[in-house]
Tab-separated table of C-alpha atoms and ligand atoms in Angstrom:
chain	number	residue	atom	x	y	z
A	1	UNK	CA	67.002	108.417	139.562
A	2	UNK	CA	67.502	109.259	136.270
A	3	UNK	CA	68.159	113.060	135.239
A	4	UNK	CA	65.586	114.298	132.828
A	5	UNK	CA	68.182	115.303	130.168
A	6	UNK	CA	69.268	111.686	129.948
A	7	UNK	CA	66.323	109.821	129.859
A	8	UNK	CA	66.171	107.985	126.701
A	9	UNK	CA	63.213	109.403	125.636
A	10	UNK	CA	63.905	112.892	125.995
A	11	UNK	CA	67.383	112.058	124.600
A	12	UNK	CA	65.863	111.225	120.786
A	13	UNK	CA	63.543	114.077	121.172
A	14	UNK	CA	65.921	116.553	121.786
A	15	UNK	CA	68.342	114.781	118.861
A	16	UNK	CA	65.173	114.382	116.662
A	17	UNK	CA	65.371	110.344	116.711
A	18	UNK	CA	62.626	108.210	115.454
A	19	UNK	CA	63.103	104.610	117.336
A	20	UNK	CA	65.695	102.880	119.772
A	21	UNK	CA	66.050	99.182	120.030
A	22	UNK	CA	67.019	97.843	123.370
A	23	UNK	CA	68.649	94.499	122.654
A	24	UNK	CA	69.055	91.988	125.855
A	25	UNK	CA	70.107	88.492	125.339
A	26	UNK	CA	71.048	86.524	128.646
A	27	UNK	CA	72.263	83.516	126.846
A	28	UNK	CA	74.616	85.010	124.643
A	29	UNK	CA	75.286	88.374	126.828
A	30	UNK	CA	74.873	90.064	124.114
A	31	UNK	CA	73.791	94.205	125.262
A	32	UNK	CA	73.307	96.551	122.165
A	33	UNK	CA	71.427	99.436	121.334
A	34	UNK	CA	70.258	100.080	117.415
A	35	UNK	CA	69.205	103.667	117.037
A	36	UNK	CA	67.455	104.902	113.970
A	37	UNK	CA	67.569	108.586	113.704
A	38	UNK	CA	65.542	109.325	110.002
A	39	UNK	CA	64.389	107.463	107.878
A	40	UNK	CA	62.428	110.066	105.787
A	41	UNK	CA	65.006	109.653	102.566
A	42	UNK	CA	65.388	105.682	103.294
A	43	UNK	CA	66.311	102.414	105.120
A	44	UNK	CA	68.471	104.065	108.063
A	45	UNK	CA	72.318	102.664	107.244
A	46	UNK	CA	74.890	102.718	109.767
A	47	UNK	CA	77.329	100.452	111.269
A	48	UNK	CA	77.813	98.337	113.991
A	49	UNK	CA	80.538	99.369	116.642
A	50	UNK	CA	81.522	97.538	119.519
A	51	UNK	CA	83.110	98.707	122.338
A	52	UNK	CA	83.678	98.750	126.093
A	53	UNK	CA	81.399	101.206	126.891
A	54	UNK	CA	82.400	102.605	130.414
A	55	UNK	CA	78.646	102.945	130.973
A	56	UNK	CA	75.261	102.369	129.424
A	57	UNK	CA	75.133	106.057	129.099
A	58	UNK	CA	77.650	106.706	127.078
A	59	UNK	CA	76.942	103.659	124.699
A	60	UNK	CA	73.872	105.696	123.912
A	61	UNK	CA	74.786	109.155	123.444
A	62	UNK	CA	77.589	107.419	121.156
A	63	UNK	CA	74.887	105.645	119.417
A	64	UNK	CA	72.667	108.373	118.996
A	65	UNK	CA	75.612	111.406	117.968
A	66	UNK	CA	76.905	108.511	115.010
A	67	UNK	CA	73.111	107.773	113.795
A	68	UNK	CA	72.470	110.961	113.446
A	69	UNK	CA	75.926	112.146	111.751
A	70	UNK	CA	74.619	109.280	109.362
A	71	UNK	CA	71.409	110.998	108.587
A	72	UNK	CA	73.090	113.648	107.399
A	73	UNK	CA	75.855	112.107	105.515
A	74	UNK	CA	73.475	109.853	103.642
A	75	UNK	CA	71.427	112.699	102.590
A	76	UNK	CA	74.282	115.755	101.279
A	77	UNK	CA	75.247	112.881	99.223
A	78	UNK	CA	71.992	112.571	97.280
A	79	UNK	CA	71.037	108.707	98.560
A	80	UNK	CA	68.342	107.601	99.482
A	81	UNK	CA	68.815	106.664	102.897
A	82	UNK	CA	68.298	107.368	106.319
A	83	UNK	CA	70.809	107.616	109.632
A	84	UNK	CA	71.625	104.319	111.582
A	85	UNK	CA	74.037	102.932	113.571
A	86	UNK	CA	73.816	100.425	116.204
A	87	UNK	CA	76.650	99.607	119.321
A	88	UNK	CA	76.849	96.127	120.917
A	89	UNK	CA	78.483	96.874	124.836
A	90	UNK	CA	81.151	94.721	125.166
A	91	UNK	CA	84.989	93.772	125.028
A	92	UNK	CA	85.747	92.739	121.260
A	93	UNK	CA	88.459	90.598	121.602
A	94	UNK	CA	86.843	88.583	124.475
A	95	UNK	CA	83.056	88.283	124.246
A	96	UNK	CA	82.722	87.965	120.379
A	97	UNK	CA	81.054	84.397	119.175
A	98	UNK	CA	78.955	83.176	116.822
A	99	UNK	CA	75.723	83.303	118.642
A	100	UNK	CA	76.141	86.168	119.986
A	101	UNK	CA	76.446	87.778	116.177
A	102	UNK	CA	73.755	85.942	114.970
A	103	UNK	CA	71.442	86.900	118.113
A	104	UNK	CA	72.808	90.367	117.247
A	105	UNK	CA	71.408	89.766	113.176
A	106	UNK	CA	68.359	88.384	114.053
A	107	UNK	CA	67.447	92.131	116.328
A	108	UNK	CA	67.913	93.497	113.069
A	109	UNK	CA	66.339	91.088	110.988
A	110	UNK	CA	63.238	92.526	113.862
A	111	UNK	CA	63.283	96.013	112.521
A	112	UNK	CA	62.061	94.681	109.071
A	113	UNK	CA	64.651	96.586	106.687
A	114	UNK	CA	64.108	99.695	108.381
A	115	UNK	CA	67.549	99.618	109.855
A	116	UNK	CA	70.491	98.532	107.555
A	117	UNK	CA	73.703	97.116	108.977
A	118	UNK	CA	77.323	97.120	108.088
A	119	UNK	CA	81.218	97.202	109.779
A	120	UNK	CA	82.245	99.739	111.800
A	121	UNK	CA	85.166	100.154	114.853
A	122	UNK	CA	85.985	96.763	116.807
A	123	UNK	CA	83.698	94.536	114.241
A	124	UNK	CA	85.179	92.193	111.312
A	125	UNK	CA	84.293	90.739	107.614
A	126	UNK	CA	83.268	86.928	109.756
A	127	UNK	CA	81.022	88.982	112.255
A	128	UNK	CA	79.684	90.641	109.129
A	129	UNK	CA	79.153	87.217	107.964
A	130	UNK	CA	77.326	85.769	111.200
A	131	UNK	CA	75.236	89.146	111.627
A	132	UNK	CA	74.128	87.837	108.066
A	133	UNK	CA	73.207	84.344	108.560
A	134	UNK	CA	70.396	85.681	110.184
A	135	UNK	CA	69.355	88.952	107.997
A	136	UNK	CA	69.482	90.248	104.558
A	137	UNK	CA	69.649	94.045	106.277
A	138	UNK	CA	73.486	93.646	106.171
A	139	UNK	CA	75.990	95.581	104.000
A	140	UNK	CA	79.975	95.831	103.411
A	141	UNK	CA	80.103	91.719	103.194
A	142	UNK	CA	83.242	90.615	100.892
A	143	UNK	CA	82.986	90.979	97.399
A	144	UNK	CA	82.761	86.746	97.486
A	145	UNK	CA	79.404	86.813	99.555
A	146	UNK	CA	78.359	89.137	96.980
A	147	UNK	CA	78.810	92.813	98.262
A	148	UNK	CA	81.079	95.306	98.239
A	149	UNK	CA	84.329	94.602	100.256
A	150	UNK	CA	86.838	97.087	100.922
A	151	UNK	CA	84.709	100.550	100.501
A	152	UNK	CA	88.549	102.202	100.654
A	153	UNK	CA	88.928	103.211	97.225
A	154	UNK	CA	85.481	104.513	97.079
A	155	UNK	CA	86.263	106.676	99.673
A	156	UNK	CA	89.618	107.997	98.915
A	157	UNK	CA	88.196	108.724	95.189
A	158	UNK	CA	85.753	110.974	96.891
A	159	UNK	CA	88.013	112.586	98.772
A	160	UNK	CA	90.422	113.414	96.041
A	161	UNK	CA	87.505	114.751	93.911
A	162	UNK	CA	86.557	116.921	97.760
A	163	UNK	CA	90.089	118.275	97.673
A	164	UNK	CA	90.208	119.164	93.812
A	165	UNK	CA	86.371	120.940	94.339
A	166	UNK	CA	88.383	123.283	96.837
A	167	UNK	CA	91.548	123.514	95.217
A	168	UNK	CA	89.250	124.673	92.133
A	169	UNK	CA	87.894	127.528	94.487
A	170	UNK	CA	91.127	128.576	95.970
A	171	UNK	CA	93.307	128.482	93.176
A	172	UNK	CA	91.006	128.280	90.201
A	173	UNK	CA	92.203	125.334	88.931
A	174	UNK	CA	90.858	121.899	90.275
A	175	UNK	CA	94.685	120.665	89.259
A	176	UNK	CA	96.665	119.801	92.061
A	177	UNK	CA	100.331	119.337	90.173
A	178	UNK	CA	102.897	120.403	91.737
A	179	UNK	CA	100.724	121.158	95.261
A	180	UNK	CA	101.899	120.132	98.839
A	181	UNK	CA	99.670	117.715	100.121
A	182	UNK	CA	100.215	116.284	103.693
A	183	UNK	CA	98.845	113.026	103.870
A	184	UNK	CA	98.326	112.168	108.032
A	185	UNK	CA	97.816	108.446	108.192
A	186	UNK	CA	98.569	105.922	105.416
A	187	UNK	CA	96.399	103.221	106.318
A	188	UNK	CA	93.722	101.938	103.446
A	189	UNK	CA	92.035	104.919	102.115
A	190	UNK	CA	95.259	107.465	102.904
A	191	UNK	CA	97.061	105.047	100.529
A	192	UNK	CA	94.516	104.681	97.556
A	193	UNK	CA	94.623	108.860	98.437
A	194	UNK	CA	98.505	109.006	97.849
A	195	UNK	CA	97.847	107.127	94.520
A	196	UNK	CA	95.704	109.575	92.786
A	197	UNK	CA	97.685	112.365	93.900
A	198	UNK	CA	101.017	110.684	92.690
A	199	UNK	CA	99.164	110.036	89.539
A	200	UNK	CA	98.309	113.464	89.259
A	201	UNK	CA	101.537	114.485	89.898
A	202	UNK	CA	101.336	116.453	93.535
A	203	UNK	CA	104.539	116.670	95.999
A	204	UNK	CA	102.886	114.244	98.396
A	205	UNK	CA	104.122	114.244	102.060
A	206	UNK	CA	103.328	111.167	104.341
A	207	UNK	CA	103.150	110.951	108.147
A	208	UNK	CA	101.887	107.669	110.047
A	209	UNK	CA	102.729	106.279	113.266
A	210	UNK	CA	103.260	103.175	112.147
A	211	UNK	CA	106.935	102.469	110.422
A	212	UNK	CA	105.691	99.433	108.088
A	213	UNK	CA	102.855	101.631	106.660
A	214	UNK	CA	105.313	104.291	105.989
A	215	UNK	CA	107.077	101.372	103.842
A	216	UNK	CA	104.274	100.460	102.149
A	217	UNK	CA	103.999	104.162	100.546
A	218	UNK	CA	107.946	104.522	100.212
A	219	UNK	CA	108.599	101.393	99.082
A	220	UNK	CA	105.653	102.428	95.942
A	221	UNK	CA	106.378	105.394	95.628
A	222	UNK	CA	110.407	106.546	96.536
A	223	UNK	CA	109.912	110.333	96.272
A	224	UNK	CA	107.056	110.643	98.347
A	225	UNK	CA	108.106	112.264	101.740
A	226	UNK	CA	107.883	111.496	105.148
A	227	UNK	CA	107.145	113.765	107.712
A	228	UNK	CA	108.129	113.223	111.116
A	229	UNK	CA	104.658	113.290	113.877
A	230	UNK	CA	105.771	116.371	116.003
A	231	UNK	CA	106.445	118.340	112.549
A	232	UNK	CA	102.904	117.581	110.820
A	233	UNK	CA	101.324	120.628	112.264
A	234	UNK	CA	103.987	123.193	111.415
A	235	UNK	CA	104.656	122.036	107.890
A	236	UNK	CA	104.459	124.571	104.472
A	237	UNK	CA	101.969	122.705	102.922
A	238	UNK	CA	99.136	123.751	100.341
A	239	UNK	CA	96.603	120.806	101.123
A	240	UNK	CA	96.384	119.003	104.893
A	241	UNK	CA	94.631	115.502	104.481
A	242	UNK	CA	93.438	113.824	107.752
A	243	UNK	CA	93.251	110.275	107.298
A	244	UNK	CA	94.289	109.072	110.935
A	245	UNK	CA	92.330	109.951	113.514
A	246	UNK	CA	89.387	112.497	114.400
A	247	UNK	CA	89.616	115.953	116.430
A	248	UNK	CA	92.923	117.083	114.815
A	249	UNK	CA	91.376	120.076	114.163
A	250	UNK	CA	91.617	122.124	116.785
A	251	UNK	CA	92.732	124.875	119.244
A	252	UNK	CA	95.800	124.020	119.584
A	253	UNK	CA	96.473	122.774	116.200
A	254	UNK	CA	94.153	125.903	114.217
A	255	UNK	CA	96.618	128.852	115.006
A	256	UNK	CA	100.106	126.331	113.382
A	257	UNK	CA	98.356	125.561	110.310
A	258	UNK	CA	100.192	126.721	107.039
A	259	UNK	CA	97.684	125.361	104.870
A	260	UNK	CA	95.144	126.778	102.516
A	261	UNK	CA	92.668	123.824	102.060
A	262	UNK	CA	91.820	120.809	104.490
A	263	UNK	CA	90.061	117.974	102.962
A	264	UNK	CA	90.677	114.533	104.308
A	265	UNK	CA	88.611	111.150	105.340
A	266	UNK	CA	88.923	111.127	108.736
A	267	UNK	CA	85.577	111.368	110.570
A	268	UNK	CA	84.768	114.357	113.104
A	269	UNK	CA	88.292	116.714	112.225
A	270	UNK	CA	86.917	119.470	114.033
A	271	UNK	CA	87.159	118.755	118.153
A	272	UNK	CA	84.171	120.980	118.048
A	273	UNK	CA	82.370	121.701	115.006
A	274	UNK	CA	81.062	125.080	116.156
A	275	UNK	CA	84.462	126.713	117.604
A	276	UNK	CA	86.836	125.104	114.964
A	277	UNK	CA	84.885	125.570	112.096
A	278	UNK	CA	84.702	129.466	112.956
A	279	UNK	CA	88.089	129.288	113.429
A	280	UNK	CA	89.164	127.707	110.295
A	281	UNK	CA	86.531	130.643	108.189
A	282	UNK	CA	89.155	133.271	110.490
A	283	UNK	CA	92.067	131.998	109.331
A	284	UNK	CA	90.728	131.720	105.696
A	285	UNK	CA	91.324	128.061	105.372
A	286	UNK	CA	89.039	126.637	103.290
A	287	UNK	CA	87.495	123.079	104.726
A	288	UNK	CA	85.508	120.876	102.963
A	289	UNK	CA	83.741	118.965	105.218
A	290	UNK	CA	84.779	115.694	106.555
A	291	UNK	CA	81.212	113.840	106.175
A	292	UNK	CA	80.449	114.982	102.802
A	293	UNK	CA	83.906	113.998	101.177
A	294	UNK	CA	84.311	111.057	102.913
A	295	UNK	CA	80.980	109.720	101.872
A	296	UNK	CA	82.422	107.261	99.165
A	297	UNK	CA	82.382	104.272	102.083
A	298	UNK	CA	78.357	105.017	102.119
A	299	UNK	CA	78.233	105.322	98.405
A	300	UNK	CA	79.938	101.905	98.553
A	301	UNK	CA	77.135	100.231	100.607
A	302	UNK	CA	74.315	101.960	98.757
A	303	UNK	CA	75.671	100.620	95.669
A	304	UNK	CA	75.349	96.849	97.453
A	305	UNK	CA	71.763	97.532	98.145
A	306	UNK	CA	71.167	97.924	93.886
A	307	UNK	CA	73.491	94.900	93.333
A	308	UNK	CA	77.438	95.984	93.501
A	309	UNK	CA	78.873	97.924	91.095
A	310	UNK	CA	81.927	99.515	91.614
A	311	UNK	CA	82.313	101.565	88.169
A	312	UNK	CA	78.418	103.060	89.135
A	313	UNK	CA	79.668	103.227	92.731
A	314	UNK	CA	82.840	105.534	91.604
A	315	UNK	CA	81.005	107.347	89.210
A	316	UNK	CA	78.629	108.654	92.401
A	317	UNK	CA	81.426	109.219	94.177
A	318	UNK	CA	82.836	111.639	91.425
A	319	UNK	CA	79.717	114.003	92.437
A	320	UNK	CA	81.315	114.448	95.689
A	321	UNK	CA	82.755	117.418	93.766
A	322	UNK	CA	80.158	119.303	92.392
A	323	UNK	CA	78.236	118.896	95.903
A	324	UNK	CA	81.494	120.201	97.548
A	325	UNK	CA	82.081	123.012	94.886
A	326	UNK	CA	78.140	124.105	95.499
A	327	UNK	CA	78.927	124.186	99.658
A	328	UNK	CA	82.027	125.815	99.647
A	329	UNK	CA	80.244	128.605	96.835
A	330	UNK	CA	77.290	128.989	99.386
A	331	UNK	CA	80.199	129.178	102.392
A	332	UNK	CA	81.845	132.094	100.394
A	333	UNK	CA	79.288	133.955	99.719
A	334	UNK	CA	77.385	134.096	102.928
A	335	UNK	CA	80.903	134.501	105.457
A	336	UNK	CA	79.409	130.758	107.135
A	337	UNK	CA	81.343	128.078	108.086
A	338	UNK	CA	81.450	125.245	105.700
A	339	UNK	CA	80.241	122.694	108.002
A	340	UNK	CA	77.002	124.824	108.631
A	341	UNK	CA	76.421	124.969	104.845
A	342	UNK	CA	76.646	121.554	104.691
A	343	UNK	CA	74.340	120.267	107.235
A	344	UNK	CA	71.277	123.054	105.905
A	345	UNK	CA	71.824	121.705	102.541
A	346	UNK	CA	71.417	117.710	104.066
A	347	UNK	CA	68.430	119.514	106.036
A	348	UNK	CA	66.771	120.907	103.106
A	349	UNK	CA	67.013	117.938	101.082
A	350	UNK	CA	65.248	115.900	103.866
A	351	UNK	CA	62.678	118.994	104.525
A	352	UNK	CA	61.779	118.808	100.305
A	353	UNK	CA	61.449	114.964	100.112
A	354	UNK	CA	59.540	114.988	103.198
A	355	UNK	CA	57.137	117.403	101.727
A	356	UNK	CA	56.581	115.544	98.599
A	357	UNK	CA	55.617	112.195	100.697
A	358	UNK	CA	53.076	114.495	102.918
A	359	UNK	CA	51.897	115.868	99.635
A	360	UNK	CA	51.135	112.122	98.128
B	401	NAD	P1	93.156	102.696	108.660
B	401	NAD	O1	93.110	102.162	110.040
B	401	NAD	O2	93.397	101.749	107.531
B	401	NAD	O3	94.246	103.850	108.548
B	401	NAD	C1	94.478	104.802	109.522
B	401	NAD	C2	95.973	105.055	109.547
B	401	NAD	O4	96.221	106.140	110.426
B	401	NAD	C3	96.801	103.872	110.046
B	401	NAD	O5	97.844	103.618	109.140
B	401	NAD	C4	97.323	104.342	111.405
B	401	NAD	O6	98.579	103.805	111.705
B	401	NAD	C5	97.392	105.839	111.191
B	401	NAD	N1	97.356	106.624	112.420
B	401	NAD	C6	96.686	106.374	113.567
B	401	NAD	N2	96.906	107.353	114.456
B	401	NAD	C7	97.734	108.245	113.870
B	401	NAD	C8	98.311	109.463	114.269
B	401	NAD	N3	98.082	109.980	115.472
B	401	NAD	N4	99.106	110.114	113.387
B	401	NAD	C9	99.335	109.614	112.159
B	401	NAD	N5	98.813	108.460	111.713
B	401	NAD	C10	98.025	107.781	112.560
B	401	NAD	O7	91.776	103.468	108.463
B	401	NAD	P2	91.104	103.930	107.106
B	401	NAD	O8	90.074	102.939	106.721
B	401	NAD	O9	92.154	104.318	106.128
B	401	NAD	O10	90.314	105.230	107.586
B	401	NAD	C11	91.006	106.442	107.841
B	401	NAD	C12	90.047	107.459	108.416
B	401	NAD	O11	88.975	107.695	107.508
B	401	NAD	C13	89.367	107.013	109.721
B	401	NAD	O12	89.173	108.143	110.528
B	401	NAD	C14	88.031	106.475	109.264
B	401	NAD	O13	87.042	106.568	110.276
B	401	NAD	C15	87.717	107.406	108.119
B	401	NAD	N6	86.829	106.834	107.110
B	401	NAD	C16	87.175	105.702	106.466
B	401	NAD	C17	86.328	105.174	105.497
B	401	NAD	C18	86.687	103.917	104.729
B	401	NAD	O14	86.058	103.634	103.716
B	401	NAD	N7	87.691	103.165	105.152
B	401	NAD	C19	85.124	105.822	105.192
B	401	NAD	C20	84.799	107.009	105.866
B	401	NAD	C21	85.661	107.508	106.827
């Protein structure tokens, strides 16, 4: 039988979900799960992952955790939108089709809009193209279908404009000349990253696991440097930039840092928001958090929704730093962890618009 605590039900009510979708297809095999967490500010936008789920389980309390990070990622950066995501079960490389996608698009095309789809982890552009043979409620199509395509730049502008917002606090200056900035992963947006920062004239360092991305950067730029993987943690650096992987933040990795700011793209950097974000406030590193300045890939498929604009999508990206700047203030001043300030401020925002509708 089913424990209490992860029954579906009582799942969403503890997370404060609004509506599951259960999606069974014999035909196609397709087995997904669309969860829409709030949709108080908007359509709830979120990705599509799939994954070999070890269990049904754990495909929802994946689903639910990422539609409700979205919630609060869509509303710290002022959109109107709520917190999707949906996750088909499955092995990517083997049971992908095209029915199968379109079965997937037409369960969305059920929810009526209320649930917005785009790309996520194990998904690509043609199964973005499928899913919208069959809906409109798709964004992040290429830029030829009419959408958005890569949302890199987007992001990595809103990143840079995370990192000056903190640099401004801790040095006074949002100018980042002449600061040590350790770029960790130079896939799409660490790259666009490393150009802004070259531009600006920072002493970038690079670290990737991958030799031919390394190239990519070197091969641009000859004078940026790259840092060996077992030496990333231990580096002098000013600024440490996540854009790998999640969870690098953490107790093994807190106490080596010889950093004064963190602000990268990589989603989740703290293993555990509660333990590592106190820890970071102890060590008086400053962190902007990783879902508010890495918002510009959301900004991106907002902007879709209004008919794409990249200039208008940039430019909303480029308030990324007064919403950082207005966190980390509220961080100083009350001794909180920046993460905390954060997710009241998303809160609040929902709380206020969700007293003006009751009001109506
Ligand atoms: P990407 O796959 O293009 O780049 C990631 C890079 O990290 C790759 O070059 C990879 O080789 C490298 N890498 C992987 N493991 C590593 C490790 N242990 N050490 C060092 N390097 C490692 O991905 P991306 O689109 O650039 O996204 C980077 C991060 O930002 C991801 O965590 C992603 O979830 C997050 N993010 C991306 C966007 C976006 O618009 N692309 C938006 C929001 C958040």
């Amino acid at each position: 039988m089913e424990s209490q605590s992860n029954a579906p039900l009582t799942q969403m009510a503890q997370m404060g979900h609004e509506q599951i979708l259960f999606c069974n297809d014999p035909h196609t095999g397709l087995k997904a799960i669309i969860a829409i967490h709030n949709t108080v500010l908007g359509p709830a936008l979120g990705g599509t992952r799939m994954w070999m789920y070890a269990s049904e389980q754990e495909a929802l309390t994946d689903v639910l955790r990422l539609s409700r990070g979205m919630t609060y990622k869509a509303a710290i950066s002022g959109l109107n939108l709520g917190g999707g995501k949906a996750v088909i079960i499955g092995d990517a490389r083997k049971m992908k089709n095209e029915a199968l996608m379109r079965r997937f698009g037409a369960f969305v095309d059920s929810l009526g809009g209320k649930y917005i789809t785009a790309e996520d982890v194990g998904m690509t552009t043609k199964d973005m193209e499928y899913i919208h043979m069959e809906t409109e409620h798709v964004v992040g199509i290429p830029q030829t279908l009419g959408g958005g395509g890569d949302p890199s730049p987007v992001t990595a502008y809103g990143v840079y404009m995370g990192m000056k917002a903190a640099a401004k606090q801790i040095y006074g200056t949002d100018q980042l000349d002449g600061k040590r900035v350790l770029v960790q992963g130079a896939g799409n947006v660490g790259g666009y990253l490393i150009d802004h920062l070259v531009e600006e004239g920072a002493k970038v360092l690079v670290n990737d696991i991958f030799e031919d991305k390394l190239k990519n950067i070197t091969n641009k730029y000859a004078h940026v440097e790259v840092v060996p993987s077992e030496k990333v943690m231990d580096l002098d650096m000013d600024i440490y930039a996540p854009c790998a992987l999640g969870a690098t933040l953490n107790d093994e990795t807190i106490p080596r840092l010889k950093c004064a700011i963190v602000a990268g793209a990589a989603n989740n950097q703290l293993a555990v928001e509660k333990v590592h974000g106190q820890q970071l406030v102890d060590r008086g590193i400053v962190y902007a958090p990783d879902f508010l300045i890495n918002a510009g890939g959301l900004i991106n498929c907002y902007s879709e929704l209004e008919g794409y604009n990249q200039e208008r999508a940039l430019q909303q990206a480029e308030q990324i730093f007064e919403t950082t700047t207005a966190v980390l203030n509220e961080a100083a001043s009350s001794g909180k962890p920046t993460f905390e300030i954060a997710n009241q401020m998303a809160e609040r925002r929902i709380e206020d618009i969700a007293q003006i509708h009751r009001s109506l």
